[in-house]
XYZ file of C-alpha atoms in Angstrom:
587
model
C 0.000 0.000 0.000
C 1.504 3.314 -1.065
C 1.667 6.502 0.963
C -1.391 8.056 -0.674
C -3.733 5.187 0.163
C -2.241 4.690 3.614
C -2.690 8.387 4.399
C -6.207 8.388 2.923
C -7.349 5.357 4.910
C -5.850 6.636 8.133
C -7.450 10.045 7.694
C -10.794 8.375 7.021
C -10.394 6.275 10.163
C -9.336 9.240 12.292
C -12.145 11.450 10.998
C -14.668 8.650 11.520
C -13.471 8.279 15.118
C -13.661 12.060 15.570
C -17.177 12.090 14.119
C -18.203 9.301 16.491
C -16.817 11.215 19.489
C -18.629 14.388 18.412
C -21.814 12.395 17.854
C -21.556 10.926 21.354
C -20.965 14.393 22.809
C -23.997 15.741 20.941
C -26.122 12.789 22.056
C -25.018 13.309 25.652
C -25.720 17.044 25.509
C -29.168 16.664 23.985
C -29.952 13.801 26.349
C -29.088 16.048 29.284
C -31.194 18.870 27.808
C -34.158 16.519 27.388
C -33.855 15.285 30.968
C -33.541 18.826 32.246
C -36.617 19.967 30.329
C -38.561 17.020 31.737
C -37.396 17.958 35.232
C -38.513 21.534 34.675
C -41.904 20.384 33.456
C -42.210 17.932 36.345
C -41.393 20.717 38.777
C -44.130 22.882 37.298
C -46.763 20.196 37.156
C -45.691 16.913 38.643
C -49.047 15.347 37.938
C -48.666 15.622 34.154
C -44.939 14.981 33.692
C -43.638 13.473 36.909
C -46.000 10.522 37.171
C -45.106 9.290 33.702
C -41.389 9.596 34.442
C -41.843 7.770 37.729
C -43.197 4.741 35.901
C -40.625 5.011 33.103
C -37.708 5.057 35.549
C -39.160 2.473 37.921
C -37.184 -0.775 38.209
C -38.012 -4.096 39.857
C -35.135 -5.507 41.884
C -35.350 -8.542 44.163
C -39.147 -8.449 43.878
C -39.353 -4.828 45.070
C -40.167 -1.667 43.191
C -37.585 1.108 43.179
C -38.426 4.669 42.117
C -36.100 7.474 41.107
C -35.029 9.241 44.348
C -34.892 12.577 42.555
C -38.514 12.306 41.459
C -39.592 11.265 44.940
C -37.844 14.358 46.284
C -39.876 16.474 43.852
C -43.024 14.855 45.267
C -41.971 15.839 48.763
C -40.986 19.399 47.785
C -44.297 19.920 46.004
C -46.120 19.084 49.240
C -47.677 16.017 47.681
C -47.856 12.324 48.402
C -47.807 9.194 46.295
C -49.533 5.806 46.373
C -49.171 2.736 44.135
C -52.392 0.670 43.841
C -52.836 -2.932 42.769
C -55.739 -4.290 40.728
C -57.980 -4.548 43.817
C -57.437 -0.936 44.861
C -55.080 -1.817 47.708
C -52.083 0.432 48.378
C -48.830 -1.528 47.816
C -46.358 1.371 48.021
C -46.795 4.768 49.691
C -44.598 7.859 49.987
C -45.207 10.929 52.169
C -48.869 9.916 52.685
C -50.753 11.937 55.372
C -52.695 9.967 58.023
C -56.078 10.998 56.632
C -55.482 9.284 53.271
C -57.111 5.809 52.833
C -54.927 2.702 52.245
C -57.597 1.050 50.059
C -60.111 2.368 47.535
C -63.239 0.868 46.134
C -63.827 1.208 42.371
C -66.547 3.829 42.765
C -64.814 5.560 45.674
C -61.574 6.221 43.750
C -63.461 7.458 40.703
C -65.638 9.792 42.798
C -62.630 11.295 44.579
C -60.743 11.684 41.328
C -63.594 13.348 39.426
C -64.480 15.564 42.404
C -67.916 14.003 42.872
C -67.143 13.373 46.537
C -65.271 15.797 48.833
C -61.606 14.943 49.409
C -59.050 17.109 51.243
C -56.462 16.783 48.483
C -56.271 17.307 44.760
C -55.931 13.891 43.126
C -54.131 12.890 39.927
C -54.305 9.408 38.491
C -51.826 7.707 36.123
C -52.424 4.193 34.785
C -49.781 2.546 32.572
C -48.720 -0.960 31.577
C -45.051 -1.859 31.892
C -43.433 -5.255 31.337
C -46.861 -6.890 31.163
C -48.036 -5.417 34.489
C -50.578 -2.606 34.868
C -49.492 0.000 37.418
C -51.761 2.666 38.961
C -50.165 5.748 40.521
C -52.227 8.076 42.698
C -50.750 11.479 43.356
C -52.326 13.783 45.909
C -51.398 17.354 46.651
C -52.502 20.005 49.067
C -50.817 23.361 48.481
C -50.293 25.192 51.825
C -50.160 28.489 49.938
C -53.708 27.928 48.708
C -54.958 27.351 52.265
C -52.989 30.380 53.428
C -54.568 32.516 50.697
C -58.046 31.321 51.628
C -57.369 32.381 55.234
C -56.201 35.822 54.051
C -59.277 36.272 51.883
C -61.499 35.352 54.823
C -59.688 37.452 57.441
C -58.319 40.333 55.408
C -59.968 43.754 55.365
C -59.548 46.361 52.620
C -58.788 49.899 53.803
C -58.217 52.127 50.806
C -55.281 50.667 48.872
C -54.111 48.658 51.871
C -54.978 45.162 53.034
C -55.221 44.783 56.788
C -54.227 41.267 57.941
C -53.799 39.605 61.322
C -50.275 39.930 62.731
C -49.580 36.221 62.321
C -50.313 36.321 58.582
C -48.442 39.590 58.112
C -45.321 38.184 59.815
C -45.381 35.105 57.604
C -45.592 37.193 54.416
C -42.792 39.516 55.465
C -40.571 36.617 56.544
C -40.922 34.840 53.182
C -40.759 38.000 51.055
C -44.251 37.254 49.724
C -46.838 39.856 48.833
C -50.611 39.968 48.558
C -52.665 41.791 45.925
C -56.418 42.238 45.605
C -57.622 42.708 42.018
C -60.966 44.001 40.870
C -63.018 42.476 38.074
C -60.833 43.848 35.233
C -57.564 42.698 36.858
C -56.516 46.103 38.208
C -54.923 46.182 41.620
C -57.316 47.509 44.286
C -55.134 46.979 47.375
C -51.826 45.312 48.271
C -49.625 44.269 51.149
C -45.798 44.028 51.154
C -45.726 44.604 47.395
C -42.124 45.040 46.086
C -41.030 47.475 43.411
C -41.356 46.072 39.932
C -44.400 43.953 40.686
C -47.315 44.283 38.259
C -50.334 46.415 39.157
C -52.648 45.000 36.515
C -53.093 41.444 35.255
C -54.863 40.121 32.224
C -56.512 36.693 32.373
C -53.669 35.297 30.262
C -51.033 36.862 32.528
C -52.565 35.290 35.627
C -52.856 31.900 33.934
C -49.252 31.890 32.653
C -47.803 33.066 35.965
C -49.773 30.416 37.808
C -48.637 27.575 35.513
C -45.035 28.656 34.801
C -43.657 30.141 38.035
C -40.041 29.431 37.072
C -40.360 31.663 34.001
C -41.175 34.627 36.201
C -39.207 33.670 39.307
C -42.388 33.852 41.372
C -45.022 31.362 42.499
C -48.509 32.814 42.053
C -51.610 31.436 43.815
C -55.028 33.015 43.147
C -58.381 32.826 44.908
C -61.540 34.157 43.263
C -64.302 35.540 45.517
C -67.494 35.036 43.540
C -69.571 37.204 45.888
C -67.413 40.330 45.472
C -65.960 39.526 42.070
C -62.489 40.214 43.419
C -59.364 38.082 42.905
C -56.894 37.571 45.718
C -53.339 36.921 44.399
C -50.506 35.665 46.614
C -47.006 35.890 45.110
C -43.896 34.265 46.608
C -40.374 34.527 45.109
C -38.756 31.239 44.167
C -35.423 30.352 45.815
C -32.592 32.388 44.314
C -34.904 35.113 42.956
C -35.548 38.581 44.296
C -39.156 39.672 44.904
C -40.637 41.394 41.856
C -37.662 40.614 39.592
C -38.022 38.418 36.538
C -35.245 35.917 35.670
C -33.111 37.092 32.756
C -33.764 33.824 30.932
C -36.548 31.275 31.313
C -35.428 27.885 32.665
C -35.863 26.245 29.263
C -33.519 28.792 27.692
C -31.039 28.322 30.521
C -31.137 24.556 30.068
C -30.586 24.922 26.319
C -27.805 27.455 26.868
C -26.028 25.259 29.400
C -26.379 22.119 27.278
C -25.383 23.732 23.987
C -22.630 25.757 25.666
C -21.196 22.640 27.283
C -21.425 20.857 23.927
C -19.652 23.732 22.154
C -16.877 23.846 24.761
C -16.499 20.071 24.625
C -16.342 20.108 20.828
C -13.806 22.948 20.925
C -11.671 21.068 23.439
C -11.888 17.865 21.398
C -10.978 19.748 18.210
C -8.001 21.378 19.938
C -6.783 18.022 21.216
C -7.396 16.341 17.854
C -5.708 19.219 15.990
C -2.637 18.901 18.182
C -2.704 15.126 17.755
C -3.170 15.402 13.974
C -0.346 17.923 13.819
C 1.905 15.587 15.773
C 0.947 12.490 13.783
C 0.955 14.107 10.332
C 2.837 17.393 10.630
C 5.868 16.264 12.659
C 7.095 13.809 9.988
C 6.553 16.451 7.277
C 8.546 19.034 9.251
C 11.212 16.406 9.831
C 11.441 15.723 6.081
C 11.626 19.460 5.318
C 14.474 19.782 7.821
C 16.130 16.808 6.166
C 15.820 18.513 2.767
C 17.461 21.667 4.136
C 20.253 19.510 5.544
C 20.768 17.890 2.132
C 20.886 21.344 0.556
C 23.661 22.209 3.021
C 25.577 19.022 2.098
C 24.729 17.322 5.400
C 23.624 13.845 4.405
C 22.765 12.283 7.768
C 19.142 12.165 8.950
C 18.467 14.976 11.481
C 18.781 13.609 14.998
C 16.880 14.362 18.183
C 18.292 15.483 21.538
C 19.327 11.885 22.302
C 21.434 11.671 19.143
C 19.180 9.159 17.380
C 17.444 9.867 14.064
C 14.060 11.402 14.870
C 12.175 8.776 12.875
C 13.664 5.865 14.863
C 12.942 4.591 18.363
C 15.427 3.126 20.836
C 15.304 -0.252 19.090
C 16.036 1.302 15.712
C 12.500 0.727 14.444
C 10.421 3.348 12.689
C 8.262 5.359 15.099
C 4.494 4.902 14.782
C 3.754 8.402 13.455
C 6.520 8.041 10.843
C 5.407 4.649 9.495
C 2.784 6.320 7.322
C 5.611 7.890 5.296
C 7.849 4.807 5.300
C 8.371 4.800 1.515
C 9.163 8.517 1.463
C 11.611 8.206 4.359
C 13.217 5.207 2.672
C 13.641 7.348 -0.456
C 15.219 10.080 1.689
C 17.637 7.540 3.159
C 18.518 6.225 -0.311
C 18.948 9.768 -1.616
C 21.162 10.710 1.334
C 23.314 7.630 0.829
C 23.551 8.299 -2.918
C 24.525 11.932 -2.356
C 27.039 10.903 0.304
C 28.546 8.327 -2.043
C 28.569 10.775 -4.942
C 30.272 13.357 -2.753
C 32.987 10.868 -1.878
C 33.313 9.846 -5.532
C 33.437 13.477 -6.622
C 36.194 14.231 -4.154
C 38.057 11.089 -5.192
C 37.538 11.900 -8.864
C 38.798 15.439 -8.337
C 41.849 14.064 -6.577
C 42.526 11.498 -9.297
C 41.912 14.029 -12.047
C 44.380 16.403 -10.484
C 46.883 13.573 -10.205
C 46.135 12.507 -13.768
C 46.474 16.027 -15.134
C 49.773 16.330 -13.302
C 50.872 12.986 -14.767
C 49.681 13.832 -18.293
C 51.350 17.227 -18.049
C 54.549 15.478 -17.043
C 54.134 12.897 -19.828
C 53.571 15.645 -22.398
C 56.341 17.824 -21.032
C 58.969 15.061 -21.283
C 58.646 14.398 -25.051
C 58.061 18.080 -25.656
C 61.327 18.868 -23.873
C 63.106 16.329 -26.056
C 61.583 17.804 -29.207
C 62.560 21.320 -28.102
C 66.106 20.193 -27.271
C 66.705 18.526 -30.610
C 65.164 21.496 -32.408
C 67.645 23.834 -30.676
C 70.499 21.484 -31.565
C 69.509 21.478 -35.237
C 69.023 25.246 -35.220
C 72.407 26.207 -33.744
C 75.307 27.238 -36.019
C 77.902 25.949 -33.583
C 77.735 22.450 -34.990
C 77.595 21.020 -38.450
C 75.446 17.896 -38.196
C 75.861 15.068 -40.632
C 72.843 13.754 -42.572
C 72.924 10.557 -40.505
C 72.794 12.545 -37.237
C 69.955 14.699 -38.559
C 67.945 11.570 -39.427
C 68.616 10.172 -35.963
C 67.379 13.390 -34.365
C 64.317 13.399 -36.626
C 63.487 9.792 -35.679
C 63.591 10.684 -31.979
C 61.458 13.782 -32.554
C 58.951 11.679 -34.520
C 58.695 9.070 -31.726
C 58.062 11.756 -29.128
C 55.466 13.437 -31.352
C 53.679 10.098 -31.852
C 53.602 9.583 -28.079
C 52.077 13.044 -27.608
C 49.602 12.331 -30.364
C 48.584 9.122 -28.587
C 47.941 10.992 -25.364
C 45.840 13.586 -27.135
C 43.918 10.906 -29.061
C 43.150 9.066 -25.808
C 41.690 12.234 -24.337
C 39.644 12.955 -27.450
C 38.349 9.373 -27.629
C 37.407 9.411 -23.936
C 35.229 12.481 -24.236
C 33.815 11.369 -27.585
C 32.601 8.095 -26.078
C 31.337 9.920 -23.012
C 29.199 12.055 -25.338
C 27.636 8.966 -26.951
C 29.861 8.642 -29.998
C 29.202 5.686 -32.351
C 31.541 3.555 -34.449
C 32.201 5.032 -37.931
C 31.621 1.744 -39.805
C 30.879 -1.836 -38.816
C 31.865 -5.081 -40.515
C 31.546 -8.771 -39.766
C 34.739 -10.565 -38.733
C 35.538 -14.084 -37.576
C 36.579 -13.456 -34.012
C 38.876 -16.500 -33.963
C 41.005 -15.118 -36.776
C 40.758 -11.492 -35.725
C 41.702 -12.088 -32.085
C 44.643 -14.313 -33.079
C 46.091 -11.477 -35.147
C 45.098 -8.800 -32.595
C 46.811 -10.699 -29.772
C 49.936 -11.225 -31.860
C 50.076 -7.521 -32.690
C 49.408 -6.461 -29.083
C 52.125 -8.796 -27.759
C 54.749 -7.424 -30.137
C 55.616 -4.665 -27.666
C 59.282 -5.009 -26.667
C 58.427 -4.947 -22.937
C 56.373 -8.137 -23.308
C 59.304 -10.350 -24.404
C 59.592 -12.093 -21.041
C 55.857 -12.632 -20.753
C 53.934 -15.461 -22.229
C 50.638 -15.002 -24.085
C 48.430 -17.895 -25.077
C 45.472 -17.765 -27.427
C 42.630 -20.284 -27.371
C 40.111 -19.998 -30.238
C 36.505 -21.153 -30.064
C 35.609 -24.628 -31.322
C 33.147 -23.122 -33.762
C 33.070 -20.042 -35.985
C 32.510 -16.846 -33.989
C 31.233 -14.147 -36.350
C 30.920 -10.668 -34.822
C 29.826 -7.320 -36.264
C 32.374 -4.782 -34.959
C 34.499 -1.782 -35.794
C 37.928 -3.407 -36.045
C 40.089 -0.486 -34.834
C 38.055 -0.277 -31.641
C 38.254 -4.021 -31.003
C 42.018 -3.869 -31.620
C 42.258 -0.997 -29.122
C 40.317 -3.018 -26.543
C 42.681 -5.946 -27.042
C 45.787 -3.753 -26.810
C 44.602 -2.132 -23.591
C 43.601 -5.380 -21.863
C 46.805 -7.163 -22.874
C 48.895 -4.215 -21.703
C 46.969 -4.025 -18.429
C 47.623 -7.713 -17.724
C 51.320 -7.740 -18.640
C 52.525 -4.315 -17.553
C 51.007 -4.428 -14.068
C 52.120 -7.949 -13.139
C 55.525 -9.413 -12.475
C 57.790 -11.148 -14.970
C 56.728 -14.636 -15.905
C 53.013 -13.834 -15.825
C 51.013 -15.900 -18.279
C 48.045 -14.349 -20.080
C 45.491 -16.585 -21.753
C 43.163 -15.008 -24.309
C 40.242 -17.254 -25.260
C 37.194 -16.956 -27.502
C 33.914 -18.719 -26.766
C 30.736 -18.790 -28.864
C 27.281 -20.248 -28.178
C 24.518 -21.459 -30.483
C 22.609 -18.157 -30.281
C 25.566 -16.234 -31.698
C 26.769 -14.623 -28.455
C 30.564 -14.527 -28.052
C 32.878 -13.992 -25.103
C 36.527 -12.945 -25.177
C 38.305 -13.727 -21.892
C 41.658 -12.275 -20.767
C 42.858 -14.439 -17.843
C 46.232 -14.043 -16.143
C 47.918 -15.755 -13.217
C 49.402 -12.551 -11.859
C 49.105 -10.711 -8.588
C 45.357 -10.038 -8.739
C 43.527 -6.981 -7.370
C 41.858 -5.998 -4.119
C 38.206 -4.923 -3.954
C 38.977 -1.191 -4.045
C 41.100 -1.501 -7.191
C 38.584 -3.841 -8.830
C 35.697 -1.422 -8.118
C 37.580 1.517 -9.692
C 39.340 -0.373 -12.490
C 37.261 1.160 -15.296
C 37.071 4.692 -13.867
C 38.638 7.504 -15.844
C 41.862 8.994 -14.443
C 42.357 5.910 -12.266
C 45.702 4.180 -12.050
C 46.147 0.976 -10.121
C 48.621 0.210 -7.385
C 51.395 -0.491 -9.938
C 50.972 2.847 -11.735
C 54.709 3.531 -11.726
C 55.525 0.462 -13.796
C 54.795 2.298 -17.000
C 55.871 5.904 -17.314
C 53.887 6.615 -20.475
C 50.544 5.444 -19.097
C 47.641 7.919 -19.192
C 45.173 6.295 -16.794
C 42.556 6.135 -19.570
C 43.198 2.690 -21.040
C 40.710 0.648 -19.023
C 38.050 3.380 -19.090
C 38.432 3.530 -22.888
C 38.164 -0.267 -23.126
C 34.905 -0.288 -21.176
C 33.458 2.624 -23.178
C 34.436 1.021 -26.514
C 32.918 -2.309 -25.472
C 29.623 -0.669 -24.530
C 29.648 1.406 -27.737
C 29.875 -1.884 -29.674
C 26.885 -3.263 -27.753
C 28.821 -5.466 -25.340
C 29.598 -5.593 -21.645
C 32.812 -6.051 -19.696
C 33.249 -7.637 -16.295
C 36.159 -8.454 -14.020
C 36.898 -11.188 -11.466
C 39.988 -10.970 -9.312
C 41.398 -11.728 -5.880
C 44.808 -10.822 -4.468
C 47.326 -13.562 -5.298
C 44.908 -15.470 -7.562
C 45.167 -13.548 -10.814
C 42.579 -11.612 -12.800
C 39.943 -12.576 -15.386
C 38.424 -9.869 -17.590
C 35.617 -10.983 -19.892
C 34.247 -9.029 -22.828
C 30.760 -10.290 -23.699
C 28.978 -9.561 -26.976
C 25.377 -10.780 -27.368
C 24.112 -11.938 -30.733
C 23.862 -9.391 -33.519
C 20.055 -9.626 -33.442
C 19.860 -8.820 -29.728
C 22.222 -5.877 -30.315
C 19.976 -4.593 -33.117
C 22.673 -5.078 -35.806
């Protein structure tokens, strides 16, 4: 799997996990909001919302019913009581039940109390629901003490102008609780009041009274009303809810506060999660990218090692040398960086070595050119001077020496020209088919005619079948000359060189140059065909240019062949020139 797909799949997985976390946060927030709204509604009217929630949250454990303690506390705070009836009307569970409440109801008795057909000291609310195959009946009774208190005030209070005169006991209770009493006429206008705070309304519409009675938490005040049918007046008792000042409305209704808290908590949670995920994404994705950018800058500054951390280890590796988890996504890219760094490091070493060898080679070539040039100049001065009268024989001798030195210089210059021509992709001028057995026999004989090879022995072994080859003969002769000279000049006296030709049925031929000389070490073998390179016995031949083996390799490749070397110190050297069939070379 490449980097693109690995990164794509991981991003999809990470984003899916992030989406799941955000979805869970949203579900939790909206679940809390729903529960809070139900609690608010149950607090306003427990009979309509609380009874249903009581049955929904009820659990049966060890044969006993267990109700939500929070809902039972709301029953107590509302001044109510609760009974659970079985199918026969018997009370099986009771909470906060006053002594005057029956523990069993007949069918007609319960219905009469509930519908108000028979007097009952409490307001009754009935909830019947089936759960887990069992029908449960909840009876909720409530007697609001504020309603009884208001009835006492209406019976005992006296209107004097815009004041309400109450008994001291009732007045003290109102002042202690911060409550206030208002008497409204038939159109809802205040007629008289007691302990009324600033900001309280002086006129109420029917809708205003109804809303304030049903939704006390919206207004921060509990409102209880008593209508006197004889006088047509309405007595209104207002009491501030805990945490609210008398006559002051809450800034936001409880529903809005619940939504604000839930959505605000969700927004903060999402923001926190996004910050954490952004940091994590940046660490998982951005850190390797920054590391690679730093690596690139290091390469630009010719520093080829991977940037290391404070502990000296490469940043992408752990203590065991393995790739760190957040770097594994870019494993191919980092591997390419490592390969590039190693290549640049190797090329830098080769460049420095090549520069060194080129300088040495230039110095050697300059010396090689200067020596024959000095001879030519010396003989030219001798011929030019009038102090001597040279004989024709002496002049011819001088001319022969000058010609030899000029030919040596010409050879050096031709080697340089041929090297750069082949480097630029030069091709052979003309090709012809030769029998390699015959050609190599003559080429070896000509190459071994050098006077310095007299004490060496050269053997030629032809192929056992014809070995036709399409070549440019001067180049093949040059290859032979160079390889023979390399084998005999850089080995001791008595070295035997065997040149053999082999041919297969497909038309491929191999020319092998095998000697039993000193051999080469790995460093020499690796650089044998490099330009400007001279081996360890470079002083054995003063006229050498350091281009012979490089030219041999370039000529072989220009003819469509390959050249390879096998050698070990003390075991001799084998250089093989391989030419595939003419068809495979496109000839």
